[in-house]
Coordinates of C-alpha atoms in Angstrom, one line a residue:
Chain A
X230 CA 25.5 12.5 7.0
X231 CA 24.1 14.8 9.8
X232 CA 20.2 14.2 9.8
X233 CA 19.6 15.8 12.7
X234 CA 18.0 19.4 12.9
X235 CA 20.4 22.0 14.4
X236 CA 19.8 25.4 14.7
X237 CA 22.7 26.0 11.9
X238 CA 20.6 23.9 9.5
X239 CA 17.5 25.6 10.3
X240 CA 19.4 29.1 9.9
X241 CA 20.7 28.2 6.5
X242 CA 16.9 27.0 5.6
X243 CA 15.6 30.3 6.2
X244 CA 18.5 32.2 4.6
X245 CA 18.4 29.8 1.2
X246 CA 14.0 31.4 1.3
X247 CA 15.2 35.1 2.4
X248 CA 17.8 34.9 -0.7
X249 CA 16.1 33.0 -3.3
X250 CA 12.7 35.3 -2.6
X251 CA 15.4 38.7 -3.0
X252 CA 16.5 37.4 -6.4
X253 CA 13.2 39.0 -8.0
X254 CA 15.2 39.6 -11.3
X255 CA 16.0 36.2 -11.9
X256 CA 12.8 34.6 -11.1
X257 CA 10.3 37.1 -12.9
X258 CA 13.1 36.6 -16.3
X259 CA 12.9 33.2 -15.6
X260 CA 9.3 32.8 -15.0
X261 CA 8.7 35.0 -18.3
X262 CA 11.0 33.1 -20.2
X263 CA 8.9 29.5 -19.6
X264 CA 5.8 31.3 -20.5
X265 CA 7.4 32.7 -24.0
X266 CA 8.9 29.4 -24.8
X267 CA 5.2 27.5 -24.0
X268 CA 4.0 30.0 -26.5
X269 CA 6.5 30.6 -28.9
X270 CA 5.7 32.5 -32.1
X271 CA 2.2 32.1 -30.8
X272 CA 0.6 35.2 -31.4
X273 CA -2.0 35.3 -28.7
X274 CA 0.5 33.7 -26.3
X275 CA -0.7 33.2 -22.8
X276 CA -4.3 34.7 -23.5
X277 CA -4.5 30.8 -25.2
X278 CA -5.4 29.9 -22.2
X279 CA -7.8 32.8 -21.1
X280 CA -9.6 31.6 -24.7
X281 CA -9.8 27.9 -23.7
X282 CA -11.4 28.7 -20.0
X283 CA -13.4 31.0 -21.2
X284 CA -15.1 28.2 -23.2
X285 CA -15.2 26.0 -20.8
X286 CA -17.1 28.8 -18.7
X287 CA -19.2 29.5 -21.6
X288 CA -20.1 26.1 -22.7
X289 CA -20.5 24.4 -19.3
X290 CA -22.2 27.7 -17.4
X291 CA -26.0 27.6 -18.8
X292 CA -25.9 23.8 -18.9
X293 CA -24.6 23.1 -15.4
X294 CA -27.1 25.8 -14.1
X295 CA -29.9 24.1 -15.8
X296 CA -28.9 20.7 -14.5
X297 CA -28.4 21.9 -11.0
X298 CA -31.4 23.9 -11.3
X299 CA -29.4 27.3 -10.4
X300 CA -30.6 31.2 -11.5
X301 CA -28.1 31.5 -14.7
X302 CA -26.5 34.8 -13.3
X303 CA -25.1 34.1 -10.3
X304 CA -24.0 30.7 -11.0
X305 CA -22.2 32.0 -14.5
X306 CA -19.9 34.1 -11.9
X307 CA -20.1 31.3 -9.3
X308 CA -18.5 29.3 -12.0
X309 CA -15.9 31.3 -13.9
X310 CA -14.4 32.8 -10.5
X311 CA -14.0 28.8 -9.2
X312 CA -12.6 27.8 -13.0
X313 CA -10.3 30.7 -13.2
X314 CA -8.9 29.6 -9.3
X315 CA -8.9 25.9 -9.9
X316 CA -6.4 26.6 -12.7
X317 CA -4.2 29.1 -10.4
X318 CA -4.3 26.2 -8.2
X319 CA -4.0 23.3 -10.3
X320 CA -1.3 24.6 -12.0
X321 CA 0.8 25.3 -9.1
X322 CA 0.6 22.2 -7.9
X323 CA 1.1 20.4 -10.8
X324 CA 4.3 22.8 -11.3
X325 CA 5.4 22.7 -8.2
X326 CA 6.4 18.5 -8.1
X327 CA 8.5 19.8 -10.9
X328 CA 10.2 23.1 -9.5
X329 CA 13.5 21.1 -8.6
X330 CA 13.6 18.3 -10.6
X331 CA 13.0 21.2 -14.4
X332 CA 16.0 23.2 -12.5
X333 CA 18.6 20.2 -12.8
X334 CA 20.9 22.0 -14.8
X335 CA 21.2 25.4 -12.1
X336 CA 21.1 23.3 -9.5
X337 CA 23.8 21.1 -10.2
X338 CA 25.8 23.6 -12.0
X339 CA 25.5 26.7 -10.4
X340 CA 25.1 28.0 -6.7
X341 CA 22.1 29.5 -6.6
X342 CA 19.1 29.3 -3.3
X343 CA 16.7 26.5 -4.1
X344 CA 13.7 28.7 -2.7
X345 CA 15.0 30.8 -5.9
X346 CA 13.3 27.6 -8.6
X347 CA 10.1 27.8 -6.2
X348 CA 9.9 31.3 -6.7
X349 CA 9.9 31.0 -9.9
X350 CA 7.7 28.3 -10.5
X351 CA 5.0 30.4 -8.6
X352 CA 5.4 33.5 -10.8
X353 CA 4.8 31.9 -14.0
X354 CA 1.6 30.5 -12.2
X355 CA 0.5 34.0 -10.9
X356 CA 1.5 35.7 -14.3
X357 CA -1.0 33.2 -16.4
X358 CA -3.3 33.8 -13.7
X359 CA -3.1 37.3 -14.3
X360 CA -4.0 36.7 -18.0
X361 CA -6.9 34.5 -17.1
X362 CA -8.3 36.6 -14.9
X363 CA -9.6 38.6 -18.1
X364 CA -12.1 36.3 -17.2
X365 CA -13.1 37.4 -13.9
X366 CA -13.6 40.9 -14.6
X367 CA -15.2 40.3 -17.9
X368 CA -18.2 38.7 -15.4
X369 CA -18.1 41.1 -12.8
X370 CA -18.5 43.6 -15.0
X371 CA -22.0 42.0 -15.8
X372 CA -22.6 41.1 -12.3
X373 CA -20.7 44.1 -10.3
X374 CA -20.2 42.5 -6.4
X375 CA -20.2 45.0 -4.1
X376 CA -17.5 47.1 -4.2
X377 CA -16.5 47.8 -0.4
X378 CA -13.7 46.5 1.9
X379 CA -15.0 42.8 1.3
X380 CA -13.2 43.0 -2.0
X381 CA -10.1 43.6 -0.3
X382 CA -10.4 40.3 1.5
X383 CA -10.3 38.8 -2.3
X384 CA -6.7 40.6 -3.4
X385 CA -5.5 39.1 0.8
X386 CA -6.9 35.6 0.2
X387 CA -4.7 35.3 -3.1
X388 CA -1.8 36.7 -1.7
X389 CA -2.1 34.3 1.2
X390 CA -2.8 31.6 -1.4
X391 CA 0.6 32.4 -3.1
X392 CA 2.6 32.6 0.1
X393 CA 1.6 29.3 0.7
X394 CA 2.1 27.9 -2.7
X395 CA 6.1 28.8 -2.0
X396 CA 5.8 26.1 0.7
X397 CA 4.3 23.7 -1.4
X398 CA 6.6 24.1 -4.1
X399 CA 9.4 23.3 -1.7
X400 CA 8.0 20.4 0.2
X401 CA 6.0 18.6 -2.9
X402 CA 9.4 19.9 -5.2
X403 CA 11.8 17.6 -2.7
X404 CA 9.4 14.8 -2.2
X405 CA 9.2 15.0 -5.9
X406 CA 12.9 15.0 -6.9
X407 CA 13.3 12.0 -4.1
X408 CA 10.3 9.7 -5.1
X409 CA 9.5 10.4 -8.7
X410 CA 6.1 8.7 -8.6
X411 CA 4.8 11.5 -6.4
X412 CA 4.3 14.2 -9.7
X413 CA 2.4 11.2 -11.4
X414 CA 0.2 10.8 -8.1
X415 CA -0.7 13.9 -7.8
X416 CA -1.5 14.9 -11.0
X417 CA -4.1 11.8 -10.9
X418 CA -5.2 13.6 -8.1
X419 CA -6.3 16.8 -9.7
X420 CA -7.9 15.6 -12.8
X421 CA -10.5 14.4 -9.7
X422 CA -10.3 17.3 -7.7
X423 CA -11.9 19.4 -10.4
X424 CA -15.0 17.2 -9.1
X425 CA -14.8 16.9 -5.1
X426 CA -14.1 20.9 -5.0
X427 CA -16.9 23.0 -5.0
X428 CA -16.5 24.6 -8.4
X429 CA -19.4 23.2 -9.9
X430 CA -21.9 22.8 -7.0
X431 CA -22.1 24.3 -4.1
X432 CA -21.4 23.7 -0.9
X433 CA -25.5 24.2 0.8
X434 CA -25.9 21.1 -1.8
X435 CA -23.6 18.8 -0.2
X436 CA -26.9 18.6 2.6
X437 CA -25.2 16.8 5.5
X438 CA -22.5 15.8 3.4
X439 CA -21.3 19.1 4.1
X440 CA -17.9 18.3 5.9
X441 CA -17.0 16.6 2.4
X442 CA -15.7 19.7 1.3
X443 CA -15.1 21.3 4.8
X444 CA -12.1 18.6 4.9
X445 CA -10.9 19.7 1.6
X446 CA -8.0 22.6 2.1
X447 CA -8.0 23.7 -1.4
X448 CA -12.2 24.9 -0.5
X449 CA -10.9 27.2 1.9
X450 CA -8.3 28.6 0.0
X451 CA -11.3 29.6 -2.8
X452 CA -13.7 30.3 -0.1
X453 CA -11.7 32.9 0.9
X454 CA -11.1 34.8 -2.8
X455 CA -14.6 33.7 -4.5
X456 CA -16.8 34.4 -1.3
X457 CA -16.2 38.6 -1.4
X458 CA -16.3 38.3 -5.4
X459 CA -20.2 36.9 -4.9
X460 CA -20.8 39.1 -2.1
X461 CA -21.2 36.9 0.5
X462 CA -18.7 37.1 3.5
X463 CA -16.0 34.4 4.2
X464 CA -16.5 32.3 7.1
X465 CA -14.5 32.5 10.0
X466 CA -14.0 28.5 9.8
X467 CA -12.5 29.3 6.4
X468 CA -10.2 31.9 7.5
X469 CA -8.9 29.5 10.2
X470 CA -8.7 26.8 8.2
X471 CA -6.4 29.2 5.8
X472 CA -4.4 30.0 8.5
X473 CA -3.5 26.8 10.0
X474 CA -2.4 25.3 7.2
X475 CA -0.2 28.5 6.5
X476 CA 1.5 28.0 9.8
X477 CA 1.6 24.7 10.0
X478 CA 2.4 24.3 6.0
X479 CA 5.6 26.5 6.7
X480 CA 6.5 25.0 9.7
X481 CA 6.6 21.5 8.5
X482 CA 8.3 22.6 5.2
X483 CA 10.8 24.2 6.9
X484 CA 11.7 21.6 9.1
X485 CA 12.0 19.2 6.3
X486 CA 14.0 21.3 4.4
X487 CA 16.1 22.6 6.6
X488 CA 16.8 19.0 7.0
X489 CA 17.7 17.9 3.4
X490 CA 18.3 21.0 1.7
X491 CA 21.7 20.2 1.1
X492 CA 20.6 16.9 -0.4
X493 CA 18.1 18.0 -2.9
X494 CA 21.2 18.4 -5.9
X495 CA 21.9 14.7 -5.4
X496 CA 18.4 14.0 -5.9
X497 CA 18.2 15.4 -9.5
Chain B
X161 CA 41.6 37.9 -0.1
X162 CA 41.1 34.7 -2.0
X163 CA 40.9 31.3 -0.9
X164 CA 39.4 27.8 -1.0
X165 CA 39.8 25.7 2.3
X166 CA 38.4 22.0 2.0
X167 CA 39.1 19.3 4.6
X168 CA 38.0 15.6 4.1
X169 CA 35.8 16.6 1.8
X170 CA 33.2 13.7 0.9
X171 CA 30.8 13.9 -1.9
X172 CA 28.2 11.0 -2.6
X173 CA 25.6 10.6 -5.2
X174 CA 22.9 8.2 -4.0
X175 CA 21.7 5.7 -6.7
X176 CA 18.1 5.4 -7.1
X177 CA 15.8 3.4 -8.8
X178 CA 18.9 0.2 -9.6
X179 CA 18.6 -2.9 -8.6
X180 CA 20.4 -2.9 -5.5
X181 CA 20.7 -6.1 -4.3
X182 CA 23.0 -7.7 -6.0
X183 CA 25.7 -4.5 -4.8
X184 CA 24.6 -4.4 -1.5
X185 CA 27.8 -4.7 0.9
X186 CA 30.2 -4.8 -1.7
X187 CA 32.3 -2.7 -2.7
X188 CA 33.6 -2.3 -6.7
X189 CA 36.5 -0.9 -7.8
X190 CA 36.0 0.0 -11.7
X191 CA 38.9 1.3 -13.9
X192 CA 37.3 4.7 -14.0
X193 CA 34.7 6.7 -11.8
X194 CA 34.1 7.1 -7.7
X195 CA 34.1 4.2 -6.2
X196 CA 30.6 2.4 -5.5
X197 CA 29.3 1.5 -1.9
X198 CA 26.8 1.4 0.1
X199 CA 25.9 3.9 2.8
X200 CA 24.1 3.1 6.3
X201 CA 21.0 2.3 4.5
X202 CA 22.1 0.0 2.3
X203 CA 21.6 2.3 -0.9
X204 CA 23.8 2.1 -3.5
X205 CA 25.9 5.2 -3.5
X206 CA 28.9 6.7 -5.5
X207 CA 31.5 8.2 -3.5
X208 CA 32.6 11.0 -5.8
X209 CA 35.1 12.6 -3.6
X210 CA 36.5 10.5 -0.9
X211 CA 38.3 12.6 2.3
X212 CA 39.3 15.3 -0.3
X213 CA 41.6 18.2 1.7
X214 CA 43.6 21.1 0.0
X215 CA 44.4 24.6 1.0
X216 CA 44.3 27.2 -2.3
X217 CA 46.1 30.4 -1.9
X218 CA 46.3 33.8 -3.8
X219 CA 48.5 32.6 -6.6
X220 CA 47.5 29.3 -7.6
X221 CA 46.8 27.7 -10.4
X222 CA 45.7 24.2 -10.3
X223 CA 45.3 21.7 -12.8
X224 CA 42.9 19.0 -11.7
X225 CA 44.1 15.8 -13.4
X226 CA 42.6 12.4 -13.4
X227 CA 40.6 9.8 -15.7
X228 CA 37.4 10.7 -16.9
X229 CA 34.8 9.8 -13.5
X230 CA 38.1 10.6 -11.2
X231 CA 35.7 13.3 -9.4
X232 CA 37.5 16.6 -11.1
X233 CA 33.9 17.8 -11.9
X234 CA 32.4 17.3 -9.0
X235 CA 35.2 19.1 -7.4
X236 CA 34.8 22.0 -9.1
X237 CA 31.2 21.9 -8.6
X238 CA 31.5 21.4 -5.0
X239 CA 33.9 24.7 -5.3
X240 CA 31.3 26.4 -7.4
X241 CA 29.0 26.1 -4.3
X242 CA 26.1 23.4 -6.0
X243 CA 27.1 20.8 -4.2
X244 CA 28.0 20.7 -0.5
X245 CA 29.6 17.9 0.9
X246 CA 28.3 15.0 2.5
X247 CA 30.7 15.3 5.0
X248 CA 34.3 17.3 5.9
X249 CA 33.8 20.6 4.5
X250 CA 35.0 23.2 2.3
X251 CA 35.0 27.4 3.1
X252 CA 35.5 29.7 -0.4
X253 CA 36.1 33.3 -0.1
X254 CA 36.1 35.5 -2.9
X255 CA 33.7 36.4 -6.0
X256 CA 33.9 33.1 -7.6
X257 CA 33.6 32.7 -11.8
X258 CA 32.4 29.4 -12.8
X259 CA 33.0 28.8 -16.2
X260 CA 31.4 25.3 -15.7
X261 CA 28.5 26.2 -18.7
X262 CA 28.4 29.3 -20.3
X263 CA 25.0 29.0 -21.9
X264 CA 22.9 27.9 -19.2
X265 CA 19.7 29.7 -18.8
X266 CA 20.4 31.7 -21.9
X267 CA 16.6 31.8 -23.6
X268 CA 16.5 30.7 -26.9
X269 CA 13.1 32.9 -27.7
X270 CA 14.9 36.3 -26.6
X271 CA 17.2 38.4 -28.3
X272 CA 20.8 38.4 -27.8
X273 CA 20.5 41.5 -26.1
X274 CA 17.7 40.8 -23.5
X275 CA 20.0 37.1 -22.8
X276 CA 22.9 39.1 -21.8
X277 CA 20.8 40.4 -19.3
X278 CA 19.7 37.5 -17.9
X279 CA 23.1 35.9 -18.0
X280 CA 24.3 38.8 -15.8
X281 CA 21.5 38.3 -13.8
X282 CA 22.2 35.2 -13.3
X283 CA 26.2 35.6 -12.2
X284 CA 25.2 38.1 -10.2
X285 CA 25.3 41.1 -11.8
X286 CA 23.9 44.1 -11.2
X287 CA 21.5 45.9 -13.5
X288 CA 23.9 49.2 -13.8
X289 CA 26.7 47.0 -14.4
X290 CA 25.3 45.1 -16.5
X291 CA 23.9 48.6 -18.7
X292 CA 27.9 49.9 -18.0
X293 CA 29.4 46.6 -20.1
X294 CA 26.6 45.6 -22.9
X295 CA 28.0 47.7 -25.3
X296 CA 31.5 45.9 -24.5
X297 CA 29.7 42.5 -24.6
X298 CA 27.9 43.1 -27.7
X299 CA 31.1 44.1 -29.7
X300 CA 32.9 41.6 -28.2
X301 CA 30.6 39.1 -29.5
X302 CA 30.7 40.9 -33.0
X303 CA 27.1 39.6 -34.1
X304 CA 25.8 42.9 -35.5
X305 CA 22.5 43.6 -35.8
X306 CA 21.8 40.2 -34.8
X307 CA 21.8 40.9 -31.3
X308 CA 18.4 42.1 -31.7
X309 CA 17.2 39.1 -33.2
X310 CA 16.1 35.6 -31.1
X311 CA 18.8 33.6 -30.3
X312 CA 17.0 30.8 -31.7
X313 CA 18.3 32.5 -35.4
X314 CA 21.6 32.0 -34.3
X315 CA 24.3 29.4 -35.9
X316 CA 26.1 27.2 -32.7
X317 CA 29.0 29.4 -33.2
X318 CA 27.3 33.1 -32.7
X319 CA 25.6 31.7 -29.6
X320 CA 29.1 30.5 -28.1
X321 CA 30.3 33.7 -29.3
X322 CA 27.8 35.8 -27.1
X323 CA 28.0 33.3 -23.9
X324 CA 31.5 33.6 -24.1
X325 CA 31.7 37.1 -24.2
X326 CA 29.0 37.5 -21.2
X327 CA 30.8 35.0 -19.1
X328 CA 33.8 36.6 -19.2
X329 CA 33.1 40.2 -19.0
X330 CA 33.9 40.6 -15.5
X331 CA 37.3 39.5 -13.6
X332 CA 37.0 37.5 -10.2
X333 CA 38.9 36.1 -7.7
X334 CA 38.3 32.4 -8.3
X335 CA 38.3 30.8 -11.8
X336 CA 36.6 27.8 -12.3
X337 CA 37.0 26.1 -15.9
X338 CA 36.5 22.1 -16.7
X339 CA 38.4 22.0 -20.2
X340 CA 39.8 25.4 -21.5
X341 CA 37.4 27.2 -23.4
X342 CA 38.0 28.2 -27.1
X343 CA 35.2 29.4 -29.3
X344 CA 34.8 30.7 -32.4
X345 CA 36.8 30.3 -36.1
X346 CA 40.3 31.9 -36.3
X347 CA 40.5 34.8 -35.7
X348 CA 37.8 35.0 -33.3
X349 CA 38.9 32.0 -31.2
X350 CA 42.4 34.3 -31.1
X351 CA 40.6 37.3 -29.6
X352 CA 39.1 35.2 -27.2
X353 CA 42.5 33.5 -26.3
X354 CA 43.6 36.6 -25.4
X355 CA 40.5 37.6 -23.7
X356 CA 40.6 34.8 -21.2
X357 CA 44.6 34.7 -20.7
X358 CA 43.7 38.2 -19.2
X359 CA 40.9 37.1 -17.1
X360 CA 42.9 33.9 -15.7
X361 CA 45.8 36.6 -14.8
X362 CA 43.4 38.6 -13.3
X363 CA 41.9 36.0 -11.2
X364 CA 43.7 35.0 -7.8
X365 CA 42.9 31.6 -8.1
X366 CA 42.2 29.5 -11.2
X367 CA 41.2 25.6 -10.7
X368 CA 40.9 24.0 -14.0
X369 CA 40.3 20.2 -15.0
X370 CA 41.9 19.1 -18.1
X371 CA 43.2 16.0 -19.8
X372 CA 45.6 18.6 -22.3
X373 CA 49.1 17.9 -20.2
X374 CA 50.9 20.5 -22.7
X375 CA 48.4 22.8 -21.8
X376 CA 48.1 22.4 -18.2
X377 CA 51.5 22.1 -18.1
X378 CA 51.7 25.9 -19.3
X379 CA 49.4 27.4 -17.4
X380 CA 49.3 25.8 -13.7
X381 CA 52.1 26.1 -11.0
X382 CA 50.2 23.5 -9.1
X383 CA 48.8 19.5 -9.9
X384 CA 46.1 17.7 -8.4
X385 CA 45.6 14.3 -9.1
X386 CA 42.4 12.7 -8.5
X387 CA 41.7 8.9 -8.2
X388 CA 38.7 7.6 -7.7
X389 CA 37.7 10.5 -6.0
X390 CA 40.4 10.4 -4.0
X391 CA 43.6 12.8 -4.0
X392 CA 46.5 10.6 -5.1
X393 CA 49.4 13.5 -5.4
X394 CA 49.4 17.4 -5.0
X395 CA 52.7 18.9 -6.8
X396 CA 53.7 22.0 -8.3
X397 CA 55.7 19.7 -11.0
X398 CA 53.4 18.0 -13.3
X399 CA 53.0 14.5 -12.1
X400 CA 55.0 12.1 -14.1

């Protein structure tokens, strides 16, 4: 087996990404067909989930403010706008350890470009997001932000938040298919990042314990969207923080896949 | 232009998660399947294909024959494009028809109509070719109104009905079937006879793995035997 990473193997890397992420048909009918078989004969479907967070938003909202001792208003919207994200991201993650290892049968049967299963795996994700979001706008309406170019900055930061959830499907979805202990290890991980994200408490509480969540990526990745949503600008450390992980997320991925790529059906 | 080029072609499926040690550098030879090793690393692997080389032209029809494990699947997949080899390697050219399973990705939630779609998709279809031949499909299939209705409402036979008639609504230059297909009751599984005798003279090349000698021996000009992975004899008689 050639191991070693040629400019051939690297090509083919970024051709499987450029043709799996062209295949839009397949991966929206694909992505749409998980969600209706989730909710089959359900007749609320999807907005199930939009129901349950908005409990959880509702229920734990006026309590957490009065424990943390935080004006109800802006701490409902601080709240629902971190929930709503924490499921966006929780989810994908979650997902993506399985985005190879659920498309055994296309993989092994069929040639089709492995970035094509990520793809998918991230449009469900962004699809019950975009039920979920109900959410979101059902607070803003009560507590309008702003509406000027910040809100733009929003609509980027999720789009730059998807983009780099394709390279975390990849890299987590190989590690994944390889070691099968990762999907159980991360998923431990999440029921605790809930708590050591700022999406109940804020950051200025953290005092000088402050870096605790500046060392957390998945802050900055809600920094960017939730900051412009409360009116308050993002920081630049956020922004950078966003962006090297983007660069060197891809980079990384791409290396490792370009590397085992032809592996990963032997895997599953 | 059709044709499949594969020199020492080498296919291994890495074991994971056995107890390796008591396989580790030694080699077994079983009655049936790829032979199992162990590569560099000392995992336990199964070599599937072993140094596999053939040349298929415009014309050929080749019956993969060989005990069940002999590496005839893996073949065609490899041929398919989901696998690539380990080593040696293997250049197709031509629209290729795999045949290899028919209902995969078909959505048991959607209607007949909307899976047809997504099958299409899915063999690379367009969406105006696939608008020009539903109607085709559909009668073909002869499930009525029931097209509209989930496929989950469907008996076994309707649904092989419709994936038969998707799959095979199109001609290609490579064929790719493990077992001949038949489907249906009578005179359904007639119709569809016919249907697919048309698409394998269509096709340029047809590769297909069966254990039925009478009928490989009908419709190939060409025999490969596998072994363990390993190409024991490449005839155009049937191998005696």
């Amino acid at each position: 087996m050639n191991t070693s990473l040629s400019v051939r193997s690297v090509a083919r890397a970024l051709e499987d990404v450029a043709d799996g992420l062209s295949r839009v048909r397949i991966w929206h009918m694909l992505a749409w067909q998980e969600i209706r078989q989730r909710y089959r004969r359900s007749i609320l479907g999807p907005f199930w989930l939009t129901i349950s967070t908005g409990c959880l938003v509702a229920g734990m909202g006026p309590l957490y403010s009065k424990l943390l001792n935080q004006p109800l208003g802006v701490y409902f919207t601080y709240i629902a706008v971190g929930f709503v994200l924490w499921q966006l991201i929780a989810g994908l993650i979650s997902d993506c350890c399985q985005s190879f290892i659920n498309a055994e049968g296309f993989i092994n049967q069929m040639k089709l470009p492995l970035t094509l299963h990520v793809a998918r795996v991230v449009w469900k994700n962004a699809l019950m997001f975009a039920h979920n979001s109900v959410i979101v706008f059902a607070v803003l309406v009560f507590s309008p932000p702003p509406f000027d170019a910040a809100l733009l900055t929003s609509i980027a930061g999720l789009a730059v938040l998807l983009f780099n959830a394709l390279w975390v499907g990849l890299l987590l979805g190989m590690l994944s298919a390889r070691f099968r202990d990762i999907p159980q290890f991360i998923n431990s991980l999440l029921q605790v990042g809930l708590f050591l994200t700022p999406i109940l408490w804020k950051v200025e509480m953290l005092g000088d314990w402050r870096w605790f969540a500046i060392a957390n990526p998945v802050y900055h990745f809600m920094e960017v969207i939730r900051s412009p949503l409360m009116g308050d600008g993002v920081t630049a450390q956020s922004w950078m923080a966003v962006g090297i992980i983007t660069v060197v997320g891809w980079v990384v991925t791409l290396g490792v896949f370009a590397k085992f790529r032809a592996r990963i059906p032997f895997w599953i | 232009m059709a044709l499949a080029i594969a020199r020492d072609v080498v296919v291994e499926f890495p074991v994971y998660g056995r107890r390796q040690q008591s396989l580790k550098r030694s080699v077994l030879r079983a009655a049936t399947g790829g032979i199992l090793a162990t590569d560099a690393r000392d995992h336990v692997v199964i070599r599937a294909l072993d140094q596999v080389s053939f040349e298929l032209a415009e014309g050929d029809r080749v019956a993969l024959i060989g005990h069940n494990g002999s590496g005839k699947s893996t073949l065609l997949r490899v041929l398919a494009g989901a696998y690539e080899p380990v080593s040696g390697s293997i250049r197709v050219e031509g629209s290729v028809a795999s045949m290899l399973s028919i209902t995969l990705g078909l959505d048991m939630e959607a209607t007949g109509y909307e899976n047809i779609f997504m099958r299409a998709a899915l063999m690379g279809l367009s969406q105006a070719r696939t608008r020009d031949l539903v109607d085709d499909i559909c009668d073909f299939a002869e499930l009525g109104d029931y097209i509209q209705m989930p496929m989950r409402t469907y008996s076994s036979g309707m649904l092989m009905r419709l994936a038969f008639a998707i799959s095979t609504s199109v001609s290609s230059d490579i064929l790719l079937m493990d077992e001949w297909l038949s489907v249906g009751d009578a005179s359904f599984s007639e119709k569809a006879a016919r249907r697919l005798k048309s698409r394998v003279d269509d096709a340029k090349i047809m590769v297909l793995a069966s254990h039925d000698m009478a009928l490989v021996k009908r419709s190939c000009n060409r025999f490969i035997t596998l072994e363990h992975g390993l190409i024991t004899s490449d005839s155009t008689s049937y191998p005696t």
